[in-house]
mmCIF file of C-alpha atoms in Angstrom:
data_model
loop_
_atom_site.group_PDB
_atom_site.id
_atom_site.type_symbol
_atom_site.label_atom_id
_atom_site.label_comp_id
_atom_site.label_asym_id
_atom_site.label_seq_id
_atom_site.Cartn_x
_atom_site.Cartn_y
_atom_site.Cartn_z
ATOM 1 C CA MET A 737 78.806 105.614 135.003
ATOM 2 C CA CYS A 738 76.481 102.904 136.231
ATOM 3 C CA ILE A 739 75.367 100.530 133.495
ATOM 4 C CA ARG A 740 72.493 98.190 134.122
ATOM 5 C CA ASP A 741 70.286 95.748 132.327
ATOM 6 C CA ARG A 742 67.514 93.597 133.733
ATOM 7 C CA TYR A 743 70.032 90.898 134.666
ATOM 8 C CA MET A 744 73.336 92.768 134.495
ATOM 9 C CA GLY A 745 74.948 95.650 136.323
ATOM 10 C CA LYS A 746 78.398 97.233 136.079
ATOM 11 C CA VAL A 747 80.051 100.212 137.666
ATOM 12 C CA GLY A 748 83.711 101.224 137.599
ATOM 13 C CA LEU A 749 86.628 99.488 135.919
ATOM 14 C CA THR A 750 86.633 96.058 134.367
ATOM 15 C CA GLU A 751 89.276 93.616 135.561
ATOM 16 C CA LYS A 752 91.171 94.098 132.306
ATOM 17 C CA ASP A 753 91.049 97.906 132.540
ATOM 18 C CA ALA A 754 92.199 97.861 136.177
ATOM 19 C CA ILE A 755 95.179 95.646 135.295
ATOM 20 C CA GLU A 756 96.094 97.910 132.380
ATOM 21 C CA HIS A 757 95.791 101.003 134.575
ATOM 22 C CA PHE A 758 97.370 99.789 137.852
ATOM 23 C CA GLY A 759 99.366 96.696 136.807
ATOM 24 C CA GLN A 760 98.627 93.014 137.493
ATOM 25 C CA LYS A 761 100.364 92.958 140.897
ATOM 26 C CA ASN A 762 98.288 95.927 142.097
ATOM 27 C CA VAL A 763 94.879 94.387 141.403
ATOM 28 C CA LYS A 764 93.010 91.780 143.438
ATOM 29 C CA VAL A 765 89.759 90.268 142.198
ATOM 30 C CA TYR A 766 87.008 88.655 144.245
ATOM 31 C CA ARG A 767 84.390 86.500 142.524
ATOM 32 C CA THR A 768 81.458 84.391 143.525
ATOM 33 C CA ARG A 769 78.969 82.234 141.668
ATOM 34 C CA PHE A 770 75.742 80.913 143.176
ATOM 35 C CA VAL A 771 72.101 80.143 142.410
ATOM 36 C CA ASN A 772 69.679 82.887 143.454
ATOM 37 C CA LEU A 773 67.078 81.714 145.980
ATOM 38 C CA PHE A 774 64.366 82.493 143.419
ATOM 39 C CA TYR A 775 65.597 79.521 141.385
ATOM 40 C CA LYS A 776 66.381 77.106 144.235
ATOM 41 C CA VAL A 777 62.981 75.399 144.080
ATOM 42 C CA THR A 778 62.935 75.075 140.294
ATOM 43 C CA THR A 779 64.684 72.783 137.854
ATOM 44 C CA HIS A 780 66.125 75.857 136.113
ATOM 45 C CA GLN A 781 69.241 76.639 138.190
ATOM 46 C CA GLN A 782 70.148 80.036 136.686
ATOM 47 C CA PRO A 783 73.565 81.130 138.023
ATOM 48 C CA THR A 784 74.331 84.535 139.496
ATOM 49 C CA LEU A 785 77.875 85.912 139.199
ATOM 50 C CA PHE A 786 79.420 88.779 141.159
ATOM 51 C CA LYS A 787 82.867 90.333 140.874
ATOM 52 C CA LEU A 788 84.685 92.994 142.897
ATOM 53 C CA VAL A 789 87.804 94.513 141.343
ATOM 54 C CA CYS A 790 90.100 96.022 143.977
ATOM 55 C CA LYS A 791 93.248 98.163 143.816
ATOM 56 C CA LEU A 792 96.047 97.235 146.181
ATOM 57 C CA PRO A 793 97.417 97.876 148.738
ATOM 58 C CA ASP A 794 94.249 99.082 150.523
ATOM 59 C CA GLU A 795 91.857 97.033 148.355
ATOM 60 C CA LYS A 796 89.907 100.080 147.252
ATOM 61 C CA VAL A 797 86.975 98.818 145.180
ATOM 62 C CA VAL A 798 87.379 100.146 141.629
ATOM 63 C CA GLY A 799 84.873 97.897 139.854
ATOM 64 C CA VAL A 800 81.632 96.104 140.719
ATOM 65 C CA HIS A 801 80.063 93.683 138.249
ATOM 66 C CA ALA A 802 76.990 91.479 138.562
ATOM 67 C CA ILE A 803 74.976 89.153 136.365
ATOM 68 C CA GLY A 804 71.756 87.576 137.619
ATOM 69 C CA ARG A 805 68.205 88.113 138.748
ATOM 70 C CA GLY A 806 67.673 91.358 140.658
ATOM 71 C CA VAL A 807 71.089 92.922 140.088
ATOM 72 C CA ASP A 808 69.472 95.865 138.330
ATOM 73 C CA GLU A 809 67.929 96.797 141.680
ATOM 74 C CA MET A 810 71.164 96.605 143.691
ATOM 75 C CA ILE A 811 73.888 98.046 141.421
ATOM 76 C CA GLN A 812 73.039 101.693 142.213
ATOM 77 C CA GLY A 813 73.929 101.183 145.878
ATOM 78 C CA TYR A 814 77.267 99.695 144.922
ATOM 79 C CA SER A 815 77.805 102.662 142.625
ATOM 80 C CA VAL A 816 77.461 104.963 145.632
ATOM 81 C CA ALA A 817 79.932 102.830 147.632
ATOM 82 C CA LEU A 818 82.447 102.844 144.778
ATOM 83 C CA THR A 819 82.143 106.605 144.330
ATOM 84 C CA ALA A 820 82.617 107.098 148.081
ATOM 85 C CA GLY A 821 85.908 105.166 147.939
ATOM 86 C CA ALA A 822 84.804 101.992 149.730
ATOM 87 C CA THR A 823 87.376 99.253 150.320
ATOM 88 C CA LYS A 824 86.932 95.496 150.507
ATOM 89 C CA LYS A 825 87.223 95.855 154.287
ATOM 90 C CA ASP A 826 84.260 98.268 154.211
ATOM 91 C CA TYR A 827 82.271 95.624 152.329
ATOM 92 C CA ASP A 828 83.387 92.935 154.807
ATOM 93 C CA ASN A 829 82.269 95.108 157.731
ATOM 94 C CA THR A 830 78.831 95.735 156.238
ATOM 95 C CA LEU A 831 75.887 93.950 157.817
ATOM 96 C CA SER A 832 74.124 92.152 155.015
ATOM 97 C CA ILE A 833 70.412 91.664 154.544
ATOM 98 C CA HIS A 834 69.688 87.933 154.688
ATOM 99 C CA PRO A 835 68.577 86.129 152.642
ATOM 100 C CA THR A 836 69.371 88.232 149.585
ATOM 101 C CA SER A 837 71.706 87.937 146.642
ATOM 102 C CA SER A 838 73.371 91.219 147.511
ATOM 103 C CA GLU A 839 74.737 89.787 150.767
ATOM 104 C CA MET A 840 77.162 87.814 148.585
ATOM 105 C CA PHE A 841 79.024 91.059 147.801
ATOM 106 C CA VAL A 842 79.940 91.451 151.475
ATOM 107 C CA THR A 843 80.780 87.802 152.147
ATOM 108 C CA MET A 844 82.843 86.783 149.115
ATOM 109 C CA GLY A 845 86.389 85.507 149.400
ATOM 110 C CA GLN A 846 89.418 85.981 147.219
ATOM 111 C CA TYR A 847 89.537 84.333 143.811
ATOM 112 C CA HIS A 848 92.882 83.188 142.427
#
């Protein structure tokens, strides 16, 4: 199920659910936080947050979560990728559209 709101989108497992299902040592989480370009020229610096929840060892993406301007327009595409069994490597090998917020999904590093 793909859940979306004007500034929120979620598909797949939450981090908590993935850990409960696969175990802590079998889950890797990637996160990023940034200010959307829409807000860069304003005094209101609204943050955007993205999270990829991956199952080890192949880093299959099992959850995609986003909060911020425009995520309602991009979450459906990530739903397709998740359903197709995409891995973090697939995301890393994807050519991103620049400058967009969604490019952050394919350029984010590991969060500890």
